[in-house]
PDB file of C-alpha atoms in Angstrom:
ATOM      1  CA  MET D  16      90.910  99.964  73.308  1.00 32.00           C
ATOM      2  CA  LEU D  17      89.839  98.103  76.442  1.00 41.00           C
ATOM      3  CA  ASP D  18      86.328  98.773  77.689  1.00 43.00           C
ATOM      4  CA  GLU D  19      87.210 100.344  81.038  1.00 48.00           C
ATOM      5  CA  PRO D  20      84.508 100.860  83.671  1.00 48.00           C
ATOM      6  CA  ARG D  21      84.846 104.166  85.492  1.00 56.00           C
ATOM      7  CA  LEU D  22      84.129 105.374  88.977  1.00 68.00           C
ATOM      8  CA  ASP D  23      80.991 107.438  89.384  1.00 71.00           C
ATOM      9  CA  GLU D  24      82.915 110.680  89.925  1.00 82.00           C
ATOM     10  CA  PRO D  25      86.340 111.887  88.789  1.00 88.00           C
ATOM     11  CA  VAL D  26      88.980 111.633  91.500  1.00 94.00           C
ATOM     12  CA  ILE D  27      92.216 113.210  92.668  1.00 95.00           C
ATOM     13  CA  VAL D  28      95.254 110.971  92.266  1.00 97.00           C
ATOM     14  CA  GLY D  29      98.499 111.355  94.195  1.00 97.00           C
ATOM     15  CA  VAL D  30     101.700 109.650  93.066  1.00 97.00           C
ATOM     16  CA  GLN D  31     104.632 109.399  95.448  1.00 97.00           C
ATOM     17  CA  SER D  32     108.122 108.191  94.680  1.00 98.00           C
ATOM     18  CA  LEU D  33     111.120 107.800  96.984  1.00 97.00           C
ATOM     19  CA  LEU D  34     114.451 108.870  95.514  1.00 97.00           C
ATOM     20  CA  TYR D  35     117.842 107.662  96.674  1.00 95.00           C
ATOM     21  CA  HIS D  36     120.763 108.957  94.613  1.00 94.00           C
ATOM     22  CA  THR D  37     118.520 108.424  91.607  1.00 94.00           C
ATOM     23  CA  PRO D  38     119.843 109.588  88.207  1.00 94.00           C
ATOM     24  CA  LEU D  39     117.986 112.749  87.252  1.00 95.00           C
ATOM     25  CA  GLU D  40     117.262 111.508  83.743  1.00 95.00           C
ATOM     26  CA  GLY D  41     115.345 108.608  85.299  1.00 95.00           C
ATOM     27  CA  VAL D  42     113.289 110.964  87.468  1.00 96.00           C
ATOM     28  CA  GLU D  43     112.460 113.112  84.424  1.00 97.00           C
ATOM     29  CA  ARG D  44     111.452 110.062  82.397  1.00 97.00           C
ATOM     30  CA  MET D  45     109.107 108.905  85.167  1.00 97.00           C
ATOM     31  CA  LEU D  46     107.559 112.371  85.503  1.00 98.00           C
ATOM     32  CA  GLU D  47     107.044 112.813  81.758  1.00 98.00           C
ATOM     33  CA  ALA D  48     105.106 109.535  81.651  1.00 98.00           C
ATOM     34  CA  LEU D  49     102.996 110.613  84.629  1.00 98.00           C
ATOM     35  CA  ASP D  50     102.273 113.969  82.996  1.00 98.00           C
ATOM     36  CA  ASN D  51     100.993 112.154  79.926  1.00 98.00           C
ATOM     37  CA  SER D  52      98.847 109.886  82.107  1.00 98.00           C
ATOM     38  CA  SER D  53      97.355 112.922  83.819  1.00 98.00           C
ATOM     39  CA  ARG D  54      96.604 114.527  80.449  1.00 97.00           C
ATOM     40  CA  ILE D  55      94.572 111.475  79.433  1.00 97.00           C
ATOM     41  CA  GLY D  56      92.848 111.213  82.791  1.00 96.00           C
ATOM     42  CA  GLN D  57      91.736 114.826  82.684  1.00 95.00           C
ATOM     43  CA  SER D  58      90.682 114.832  79.030  1.00 96.00           C
ATOM     44  CA  GLU D  59      88.550 111.715  79.537  1.00 95.00           C
ATOM     45  CA  GLY D  60      87.001 112.892  82.799  1.00 94.00           C
ATOM     46  CA  MET D  61      88.623 110.374  85.118  1.00 95.00           C
ATOM     47  CA  CYS D  62      90.474 112.837  87.360  1.00 95.00           C
ATOM     48  CA  THR D  63      90.179 116.416  88.529  1.00 94.00           C
ATOM     49  CA  GLY D  64      93.578 116.573  90.167  1.00 94.00           C
ATOM     50  CA  PHE D  65      96.964 114.906  89.767  1.00 97.00           C
ATOM     51  CA  VAL D  66      99.650 115.463  92.394  1.00 96.00           C
ATOM     52  CA  VAL D  67     103.193 114.064  92.499  1.00 97.00           C
ATOM     53  CA  THR D  68     105.443 114.054  95.558  1.00 97.00           C
ATOM     54  CA  LEU D  69     109.135 113.234  95.319  1.00 97.00           C
ATOM     55  CA  GLY D  70     110.682 112.202  98.620  1.00 97.00           C
ATOM     56  CA  ASP D  71     114.468 112.482  98.497  1.00 97.00           C
ATOM     57  CA  ALA D  72     116.324 110.191 100.930  1.00 96.00           C
ATOM     58  CA  SER D  73     119.745 110.900  99.405  1.00 96.00           C
ATOM     59  CA  SER D  74     122.613 112.304 101.446  1.00 95.00           C
ATOM     60  CA  GLU D  75     122.351 115.573  99.484  1.00 95.00           C
ATOM     61  CA  ARG D  76     119.507 117.161  97.533  1.00 97.00           C
ATOM     62  CA  LEU D  77     119.103 115.757  94.032  1.00 96.00           C
ATOM     63  CA  LEU D  78     116.983 118.668  92.803  1.00 97.00           C
ATOM     64  CA  SER D  79     117.446 122.372  93.327  1.00 96.00           C
ATOM     65  CA  GLU D  80     114.539 124.822  93.458  1.00 96.00           C
ATOM     66  CA  GLU D  81     115.500 126.041  89.984  1.00 96.00           C
ATOM     67  CA  GLN D  82     115.368 122.511  88.582  1.00 97.00           C
ATOM     68  CA  LEU D  83     111.997 121.927  90.241  1.00 97.00           C
ATOM     69  CA  GLU D  84     110.577 125.087  88.700  1.00 97.00           C
ATOM     70  CA  GLU D  85     111.830 123.998  85.283  1.00 97.00           C
ATOM     71  CA  LEU D  86     110.149 120.604  85.709  1.00 97.00           C
ATOM     72  CA  ARG D  87     106.877 122.202  86.822  1.00 97.00           C
ATOM     73  CA  ALA D  88     106.892 124.371  83.711  1.00 97.00           C
ATOM     74  CA  ARG D  89     107.542 121.348  81.470  1.00 97.00           C
ATOM     75  CA  LEU D  90     104.827 119.193  83.066  1.00 98.00           C
ATOM     76  CA  PRO D  91     101.605 121.207  82.815  1.00 97.00           C
ATOM     77  CA  HIS D  92      99.261 118.292  83.536  1.00 97.00           C
ATOM     78  CA  ILE D  93     100.780 117.579  86.963  1.00 97.00           C
ATOM     79  CA  HIS D  94      98.838 120.048  89.105  1.00 95.00           C
ATOM     80  CA  GLN D  95     101.340 119.957  91.956  1.00 95.00           C
ATOM     81  CA  LEU D  96     104.908 118.667  91.918  1.00 96.00           C
ATOM     82  CA  ARG D  97     106.197 118.534  95.467  1.00 95.00           C
ATOM     83  CA  TYR D  98     109.690 117.778  96.699  1.00 96.00           C
ATOM     84  CA  HIS D  99     110.517 116.693 100.243  1.00 96.00           C
ATOM     85  CA  PHE D 100     114.166 116.296 101.267  1.00 97.00           C
ATOM     86  CA  PHE D 101     114.532 113.900 104.208  1.00 96.00           C
ATOM     87  CA  GLY D 102     118.216 114.622 104.816  1.00 94.00           C
ATOM     88  CA  GLY D 103     119.154 110.934 104.992  1.00 94.00           C
ATOM     89  CA  ASN D 104     118.118 107.409 104.105  1.00 94.00           C
ATOM     90  CA  VAL D 105     114.811 106.948 105.960  1.00 95.00           C
ATOM     91  CA  GLY D 106     113.826 103.715 104.211  1.00 94.00           C
ATOM     92  CA  THR D 107     110.806 103.048 102.032  1.00 95.00           C
ATOM     93  CA  SER D 108     108.227 102.522 104.796  1.00 96.00           C
ATOM     94  CA  ARG D 109     108.870 105.733 106.703  1.00 97.00           C
ATOM     95  CA  GLY D 110     109.451 107.689 103.506  1.00 97.00           C
ATOM     96  CA  HIS D 111     106.125 106.725 101.958  1.00 97.00           C
ATOM     97  CA  ASN D 112     104.263 107.214 105.232  1.00 97.00           C
ATOM     98  CA  GLU D 113     105.551 110.777 105.550  1.00 96.00           C
ATOM     99  CA  MET D 114     104.795 111.597 101.914  1.00 96.00           C
ATOM    100  CA  ALA D 115     101.225 110.313 102.315  1.00 94.00           C
ATOM    101  CA  GLN D 116     100.721 112.790 105.155  1.00 90.00           C
ATOM    102  CA  ILE D 117     101.785 115.848 103.143  1.00 84.00           C
ATOM    103  CA  LEU D 118      99.734 115.120 100.013  1.00 70.00           C
ATOM    104  CA  ASP D 119      96.759 117.432  99.486  1.00 73.00           C
ATOM    105  CA  ASN D 120      94.070 114.856 100.248  1.00 82.00           C
ATOM    106  CA  PRO D 121      94.052 112.726  97.087  1.00 93.00           C
ATOM    107  CA  ASP D 122      91.407 110.031  96.818  1.00 95.00           C
ATOM    108  CA  TYR D 123      93.981 107.438  95.741  1.00 97.00           C
ATOM    109  CA  ILE D 124      97.720 107.079  96.322  1.00 97.00           C
ATOM    110  CA  ILE D 125     100.086 105.446  93.863  1.00 98.00           C
ATOM    111  CA  PHE D 126     103.438 104.192  95.130  1.00 98.00           C
ATOM    112  CA  SER D 127     105.966 104.267  92.308  1.00 98.00           C
ATOM    113  CA  ASN D 128     109.623 103.336  92.108  1.00 96.00           C
ATOM    114  CA  PRO D 129     111.598 106.152  90.467  1.00 96.00           C
ATOM    115  CA  ASP D 130     112.849 103.727  87.797  1.00 94.00           C
ATOM    116  CA  VAL D 131     109.312 102.865  86.668  1.00 97.00           C
ATOM    117  CA  VAL D 132     107.720 104.308  83.529  1.00 97.00           C
ATOM    118  CA  ALA D 133     103.956 103.848  83.256  1.00 97.00           C
ATOM    119  CA  GLU D 134     102.212 103.414  79.925  1.00 97.00           C
ATOM    120  CA  PRO D 135      99.632 106.203  79.469  1.00 95.00           C
ATOM    121  CA  ARG D 136      96.521 104.273  80.540  1.00 97.00           C
ATOM    122  CA  ALA D 137      98.026 102.113  83.275  1.00 98.00           C
ATOM    123  CA  ILE D 138      96.821 104.349  86.100  1.00 98.00           C
ATOM    124  CA  TRP D 139      93.268 104.533  84.764  1.00 97.00           C
ATOM    125  CA  ARG D 140      93.060 100.778  84.244  1.00 97.00           C
ATOM    126  CA  MET D 141      94.145 100.348  87.860  1.00 98.00           C
ATOM    127  CA  LEU D 142      91.624 102.937  89.028  1.00 97.00           C
ATOM    128  CA  ALA D 143      88.834 101.116  87.183  1.00 96.00           C
ATOM    129  CA  VAL D 144      89.334  98.068  89.413  1.00 97.00           C
ATOM    130  CA  PHE D 145      88.111 100.114  92.389  1.00 97.00           C
ATOM    131  CA  LYS D 146      84.660 100.122  90.820  1.00 95.00           C
ATOM    132  CA  ASP D 147      84.408  97.000  92.980  1.00 95.00           C
ATOM    133  CA  SER D 148      84.173  98.387  96.512  1.00 94.00           C
ATOM    134  CA  SER D 149      85.724  95.228  97.966  1.00 96.00           C
ATOM    135  CA  VAL D 150      89.107  96.108  96.402  1.00 98.00           C
ATOM    136  CA  GLY D 151      91.736  97.763  98.584  1.00 98.00           C
ATOM    137  CA  PHE D 152      95.046  97.519  96.707  1.00 98.00           C
ATOM    138  CA  VAL D 153      95.829  97.193  92.987  1.00 98.00           C
ATOM    139  CA  GLU D 154      99.152  96.417  91.316  1.00 98.00           C
ATOM    140  CA  ALA D 155     100.305  96.948  87.730  1.00 98.00           C
ATOM    141  CA  LYS D 156     102.086  94.428  85.544  1.00 97.00           C
ATOM    142  CA  GLN D 157     105.847  95.017  85.319  1.00 95.00           C
ATOM    143  CA  LEU D 158     107.994  94.565  82.233  1.00 92.00           C
ATOM    144  CA  PRO D 159     110.556  93.285  81.278  1.00 88.00           C
ATOM    145  CA  ILE D 160     110.309  90.984  84.328  1.00 84.00           C
ATOM    146  CA  GLU D 161     106.745  90.231  85.334  1.00 86.00           C
ATOM    147  CA  HIS D 162     106.442  89.173  88.950  1.00 87.00           C
ATOM    148  CA  PRO D 163     105.813  85.396  89.006  1.00 89.00           C
ATOM    149  CA  LYS D 164     103.344  85.321  91.910  1.00 92.00           C
ATOM    150  CA  ASP D 165     100.033  83.632  91.206  1.00 94.00           C
ATOM    151  CA  TYR D 166      96.734  85.454  90.761  1.00 95.00           C
ATOM    152  CA  SER D 167      93.191  84.565  89.753  1.00 95.00           C
ATOM    153  CA  SER D 168      92.710  84.838  85.997  1.00 91.00           C
ATOM    154  CA  GLY D 169      89.079  85.800  86.578  1.00 93.00           C
ATOM    155  CA  THR D 170      89.255  88.312  89.432  1.00 95.00           C
ATOM    156  CA  GLY D 171      92.937  89.236  89.639  1.00 96.00           C
ATOM    157  CA  PHE D 172      92.891  88.426  93.375  1.00 97.00           C
ATOM    158  CA  THR D 173      96.393  87.754  94.668  1.00 97.00           C
ATOM    159  CA  SER D 174      98.259  87.356  97.954  1.00 97.00           C
ATOM    160  CA  TRP D 175     100.094  90.681  97.857  1.00 97.00           C
ATOM    161  CA  ALA D 176     101.021  93.625  95.643  1.00 97.00           C
ATOM    162  CA  THR D 177     104.461  95.073  95.059  1.00 96.00           C
ATOM    163  CA  THR D 178     104.795  98.833  95.485  1.00 96.00           C
ATOM    164  CA  ALA D 179     107.020  99.168  92.451  1.00 96.00           C
ATOM    165  CA  PHE D 180     103.737 100.548  91.064  1.00 98.00           C
ATOM    166  CA  ALA D 181     100.553 100.049  93.081  1.00 98.00           C
ATOM    167  CA  MET D 182      97.435 102.035  94.041  1.00 98.00           C
ATOM    168  CA  THR D 183      95.374 102.185  97.223  1.00 98.00           C
ATOM    169  CA  PRO D 184      92.663 104.495  98.585  1.00 97.00           C
ATOM    170  CA  ARG D 185      94.337 107.097 100.792  1.00 95.00           C
ATOM    171  CA  ASP D 186      91.667 106.748 103.486  1.00 95.00           C
ATOM    172  CA  LEU D 187      92.345 103.020 103.733  1.00 97.00           C
ATOM    173  CA  PHE D 188      96.115 103.563 103.858  1.00 97.00           C
ATOM    174  CA  LEU D 189      95.780 106.009 106.750  1.00 95.00           C
ATOM    175  CA  GLU D 190      93.152 103.867 108.511  1.00 96.00           C
ATOM    176  CA  LEU D 191      95.556 100.892 108.510  1.00 97.00           C
ATOM    177  CA  GLY D 192      98.432 103.041 109.765  1.00 97.00           C
ATOM    178  CA  GLY D 193     100.352 103.028 106.497  1.00 97.00           C
ATOM    179  CA  PHE D 194     103.420 100.844 106.153  1.00 98.00           C
ATOM    180  CA  ASP D 195     104.936  99.284 109.270  1.00 98.00           C
ATOM    181  CA  ALA D 196     108.010 101.516 109.487  1.00 97.00           C
ATOM    182  CA  LYS D 197     108.899 100.208 112.953  1.00 96.00           C
ATOM    183  CA  THR D 198     109.456  96.744 111.528  1.00 97.00           C
ATOM    184  CA  PHE D 199     110.445  97.161 107.885  1.00 97.00           C
ATOM    185  CA  PHE D 200     113.161  99.512 106.677  1.00 94.00           C
ATOM    186  CA  MET D 201     112.674  98.334 103.132  1.00 89.00           C
ATOM    187  CA  TYR D 202     111.302  95.169 101.527  1.00 93.00           C
ATOM    188  CA  CYS D 203     108.242  93.234 102.745  1.00 96.00           C
ATOM    189  CA  ASP D 204     106.540  96.481 103.800  1.00 97.00           C
ATOM    190  CA  ASP D 205     104.308  96.026 100.735  1.00 98.00           C
ATOM    191  CA  VAL D 206     103.682  92.354 101.547  1.00 98.00           C
ATOM    192  CA  ASP D 207     102.736  93.287 105.099  1.00 98.00           C
ATOM    193  CA  TYR D 208     100.451  96.129 103.969  1.00 98.00           C
ATOM    194  CA  SER D 209      98.774  93.805 101.446  1.00 98.00           C
ATOM    195  CA  TRP D 210      98.073  91.243 104.134  1.00 98.00           C
ATOM    196  CA  ARG D 211      96.649  93.891 106.475  1.00 98.00           C
ATOM    197  CA  VAL D 212      94.414  95.074 103.614  1.00 98.00           C
ATOM    198  CA  ARG D 213      93.113  91.518 103.267  1.00 98.00           C
ATOM    199  CA  GLU D 214      92.855  91.160 107.038  1.00 97.00           C
ATOM    200  CA  ALA D 215      90.564  94.226 106.945  1.00 97.00           C
ATOM    201  CA  GLY D 216      88.247  92.433 104.509  1.00 97.00           C
ATOM    202  CA  LYS D 217      89.479  94.009 101.269  1.00 98.00           C
ATOM    203  CA  GLN D 218      90.980  92.360  98.179  1.00 98.00           C
ATOM    204  CA  VAL D 219      94.435  92.759  96.664  1.00 98.00           C
ATOM    205  CA  VAL D 220      94.295  92.683  92.866  1.00 98.00           C
ATOM    206  CA  PHE D 221      96.852  92.237  90.092  1.00 98.00           C
ATOM    207  CA  GLN D 222      95.755  94.153  86.976  1.00 97.00           C
ATOM    208  CA  PRO D 223      97.652  92.756  83.942  1.00 96.00           C
ATOM    209  CA  ALA D 224      96.049  95.318  81.604  1.00 97.00           C
ATOM    210  CA  ALA D 225      97.966  98.079  83.427  1.00 98.00           C
ATOM    211  CA  VAL D 226     101.554  97.855  82.172  1.00 98.00           C
ATOM    212  CA  VAL D 227     104.665  99.626  83.459  1.00 97.00           C
ATOM    213  CA  PHE D 228     108.318  99.370  82.511  1.00 95.00           C
ATOM    214  CA  HIS D 229     110.585  98.696  85.511  1.00 92.00           C
ATOM    215  CA  ASP D 230     114.202  99.450  84.654  1.00 83.00           C
ATOM    216  CA  LYS D 231     115.945  96.579  86.442  1.00 73.00           C
ATOM    217  CA  TYR D 232     119.528  95.490  85.881  1.00 64.00           C
ATOM    218  CA  LEU D 233     119.657  91.990  84.384  1.00 61.00           C
ATOM    219  CA  ASP D 234     122.455  89.494  83.949  1.00 62.00           C
ATOM    220  CA  THR D 235     123.156  87.582  80.742  1.00 61.00           C
ATOM    221  CA  ASP D 236     120.537  84.978  81.731  1.00 64.00           C
ATOM    222  CA  GLY D 237     117.878  87.663  82.103  1.00 60.00           C
ATOM    223  CA  ARG D 238     117.896  87.506  85.894  1.00 63.00           C
ATOM    224  CA  TRP D 239     117.681  90.475  88.253  1.00 61.00           C
ATOM    225  CA  MET D 240     121.019  91.507  89.803  1.00 66.00           C
ATOM    226  CA  PRO D 241     120.387  92.840  93.341  1.00 70.00           C
ATOM    227  CA  THR D 242     122.864  95.089  95.121  1.00 78.00           C
ATOM    228  CA  SER D 243     124.485  94.102  98.411  1.00 78.00           C
ATOM    229  CA  ALA D 244     122.108  96.440 100.278  1.00 81.00           C
ATOM    230  CA  GLU D 245     119.103  94.860  98.558  1.00 85.00           C
ATOM    231  CA  VAL D 246     120.274  91.384  99.588  1.00 87.00           C
ATOM    232  CA  ARG D 247     120.882  92.558 103.166  1.00 90.00           C
ATOM    233  CA  PHE D 248     117.538  94.257 103.751  1.00 92.00           C
ATOM    234  CA  SER D 249     115.588  91.596 101.878  1.00 94.00           C
ATOM    235  CA  ALA D 250     117.075  88.956 104.189  1.00 95.00           C
ATOM    236  CA  GLU D 251     116.251  91.038 107.277  1.00 96.00           C
ATOM    237  CA  ALA D 252     112.695  91.649 106.096  1.00 97.00           C
ATOM    238  CA  GLY D 253     112.185  87.934 105.511  1.00 96.00           C
ATOM    239  CA  LEU D 254     112.931  87.205 109.148  1.00 97.00           C
ATOM    240  CA  LEU D 255     110.777  90.049 110.430  1.00 98.00           C
ATOM    241  CA  ILE D 256     107.705  89.220 108.369  1.00 98.00           C
ATOM    242  CA  ALA D 257     107.908  85.546 109.366  1.00 98.00           C
ATOM    243  CA  HIS D 258     107.909  86.667 113.009  1.00 98.00           C
ATOM    244  CA  LYS D 259     105.107  89.216 112.598  1.00 98.00           C
ATOM    245  CA  TRP D 260     102.803  86.781 110.801  1.00 98.00           C
ATOM    246  CA  SER D 261     103.277  84.020 113.376  1.00 97.00           C
ATOM    247  CA  LYS D 262     105.661  81.579 111.713  1.00 96.00           C
ATOM    248  CA  PRO D 263     108.122  80.749 114.541  1.00 96.00           C
ATOM    249  CA  GLY D 264     109.287  77.557 112.869  1.00 96.00           C
ATOM    250  CA  LEU D 265     110.212  79.479 109.741  1.00 96.00           C
ATOM    251  CA  VAL D 266     112.056  82.087 111.811  1.00 97.00           C
ATOM    252  CA  LYS D 267     114.171  79.367 113.434  1.00 97.00           C
ATOM    253  CA  SER D 268     114.884  77.764 110.062  1.00 96.00           C
ATOM    254  CA  ILE D 269     116.001  81.054 108.508  1.00 97.00           C
ATOM    255  CA  LEU D 270     118.156  81.924 111.523  1.00 97.00           C
ATOM    256  CA  ARG D 271     119.911  78.545 111.339  1.00 97.00           C
ATOM    257  CA  ARG D 272     120.760  79.207 107.716  1.00 96.00           C
ATOM    258  CA  PHE D 273     121.778  82.844 108.232  1.00 97.00           C
ATOM    259  CA  GLU D 274     123.990  81.990 111.233  1.00 97.00           C
ATOM    260  CA  SER D 275     125.739  79.067 109.573  1.00 96.00           C
ATOM    261  CA  ASP D 276     129.308  79.137 108.318  1.00 95.00           C
ATOM    262  CA  ASP D 277     128.009  79.128 104.741  1.00 95.00           C
ATOM    263  CA  ALA D 278     125.908  82.269 105.173  1.00 95.00           C
ATOM    264  CA  SER D 279     126.802  85.431 103.309  1.00 95.00           C
ATOM    265  CA  PRO D 280     127.873  88.597 105.184  1.00 94.00           C
ATOM    266  CA  GLU D 281     124.472  90.113 104.345  1.00 95.00           C
ATOM    267  CA  GLU D 282     122.617  87.137 105.820  1.00 96.00           C
ATOM    268  CA  LYS D 283     124.733  87.179 108.976  1.00 97.00           C
ATOM    269  CA  ALA D 284     124.041  90.894 109.396  1.00 96.00           C
ATOM    270  CA  ALA D 285     120.293  90.271 109.004  1.00 97.00           C
ATOM    271  CA  ALA D 286     120.389  87.553 111.667  1.00 97.00           C
ATOM    272  CA  ALA D 287     122.360  89.799 114.037  1.00 97.00           C
ATOM    273  CA  GLU D 288     119.785  92.589 113.627  1.00 97.00           C
ATOM    274  CA  PHE D 289     116.918  90.211 114.361  1.00 97.00           C
ATOM    275  CA  ARG D 290     118.675  88.865 117.469  1.00 98.00           C
ATOM    276  CA  ALA D 291     119.269  92.432 118.689  1.00 97.00           C
ATOM    277  CA  ARG D 292     115.587  93.333 118.266  1.00 97.00           C
ATOM    278  CA  GLU D 293     114.596  90.151 120.065  1.00 97.00           C
ATOM    279  CA  ARG D 294     116.999  90.868 122.918  1.00 97.00           C
ATOM    280  CA  HIS D 295     115.751  94.430 123.425  1.00 97.00           C
ATOM    281  CA  GLY D 296     112.054  93.629 123.062  1.00 96.00           C
ATOM    282  CA  ASN D 297     111.740  95.513 119.778  1.00 96.00           C
ATOM    283  CA  LEU D 298     109.901  92.881 117.776  1.00 96.00           C
ATOM    284  CA  VAL D 299     106.364  93.816 116.749  1.00 95.00           C
ATOM    285  CA  GLU D 300     103.337  92.006 118.178  1.00 95.00           C
ATOM    286  CA  GLN D 301     102.448  88.889 116.203  1.00 97.00           C
ATOM    287  CA  ARG D 302      99.185  88.496 114.283  1.00 97.00           C
ATOM    288  CA  ASP D 303      97.224  85.955 112.221  1.00 97.00           C
ATOM    289  CA  PRO D 304      98.017  82.976 114.491  1.00 96.00           C
ATOM    290  CA  GLN D 305      95.552  80.806 112.533  1.00 95.00           C
ATOM    291  CA  HIS D 306      97.401  81.585 109.291  1.00 95.00           C
ATOM    292  CA  LYS D 307      94.285  82.689 107.433  1.00 95.00           C
ATOM    293  CA  ILE D 308      95.984  85.648 105.702  1.00 96.00           C
ATOM    294  CA  GLY D 309      99.762  85.349 105.518  1.00 95.00           C
ATOM    295  CA  THR D 310     101.043  83.034 102.800  1.00 93.00           C
ATOM    296  CA  PHE D 311     104.460  81.402 103.069  1.00 94.00           C
ATOM    297  CA  ALA D 312     105.145  79.103 100.132  1.00 91.00           C
ATOM    298  CA  LYS D 313     108.686  77.732  99.846  1.00 84.00           C
ATOM    299  CA  GLY D 314     110.226  80.964 101.107  1.00 81.00           C
ATOM    300  CA  ARG D 315     107.854  83.123  99.054  1.00 91.00           C
ATOM    301  CA  TYR D 316     104.805  85.171 100.003  1.00 93.00           C
ATOM    302  CA  ALA D 317     102.513  83.647  97.385  1.00 92.00           C
ATOM    303  CA  GLU D 318     102.361  80.606  95.182  1.00 90.00           C
ATOM    304  CA  HIS D 319     104.278  81.327  91.983  1.00 91.00           C
ATOM    305  CA  ARG D 320     103.086  80.662  88.440  1.00 89.00           C
ATOM    306  CA  TYR D 321     106.621  80.038  87.182  1.00 80.00           C
ATOM    307  CA  SER D 322     110.247  80.192  88.347  1.00 73.00           C
ATOM    308  CA  LEU D 323     112.691  82.910  87.393  1.00 62.00           C
TER     309      LEU D 323
END
């Protein structure tokens, strides 16, 4: 077993996950893994409370009150299992911001995709990183596709952390205003939050000893197969983050590509949305004009260790 340093006092952990027409068996699998993590955390004195909030952005409720009560009875180590129905697709930024407000004051928040299953000690290995008070955001290692972005082999410091499964102090999250829901509907909200964490003088850390399974759809070459919506909002977010973090040349380059005859319908839609925001004065104020924080490397938000 790894020698894991602990915080001085046990903490309260809150996990929040945004659902969108998510298969119920996937939600149950995620919750069962979290219940097991909480059992270990409590038995080894690392936590005094473990709260899970499910935010449902589906068009109709995925879980009835009866189903929730059954889950609560089956998951005795989750002290509170909350369910918040948004009544529509609010996007990841707004959804997570609202869930963070209704949690019962946890010390740390974990953002988890509903198709992620954490190995039992992943959370506690992430928590141990916060023994260093300079750390503000910690990400787990995903399998079967590990994110290729670079990180320091000694410190774990990295450019940004993906919220497929990542942890941050709740006080810091609220202090920084949470995710930028005005700008990002989905995608790049985690990149932007990571950069604002670093802008505030804290470190973003990749913790390879904390392992989670992320149930992605792969093609026969082992590559991720995004949906049309994922392509669309990823393209839009790429434009918006380049604007926000003061890369006007990159914005122009992306717009040329997205407005060309060869662009996909998703790319053209992303360009049209950006132009509309620009026209109506709805683009966020730019920051980091000296480019000390934001990293743009060949269309990526960090140097990569390898290519997928």
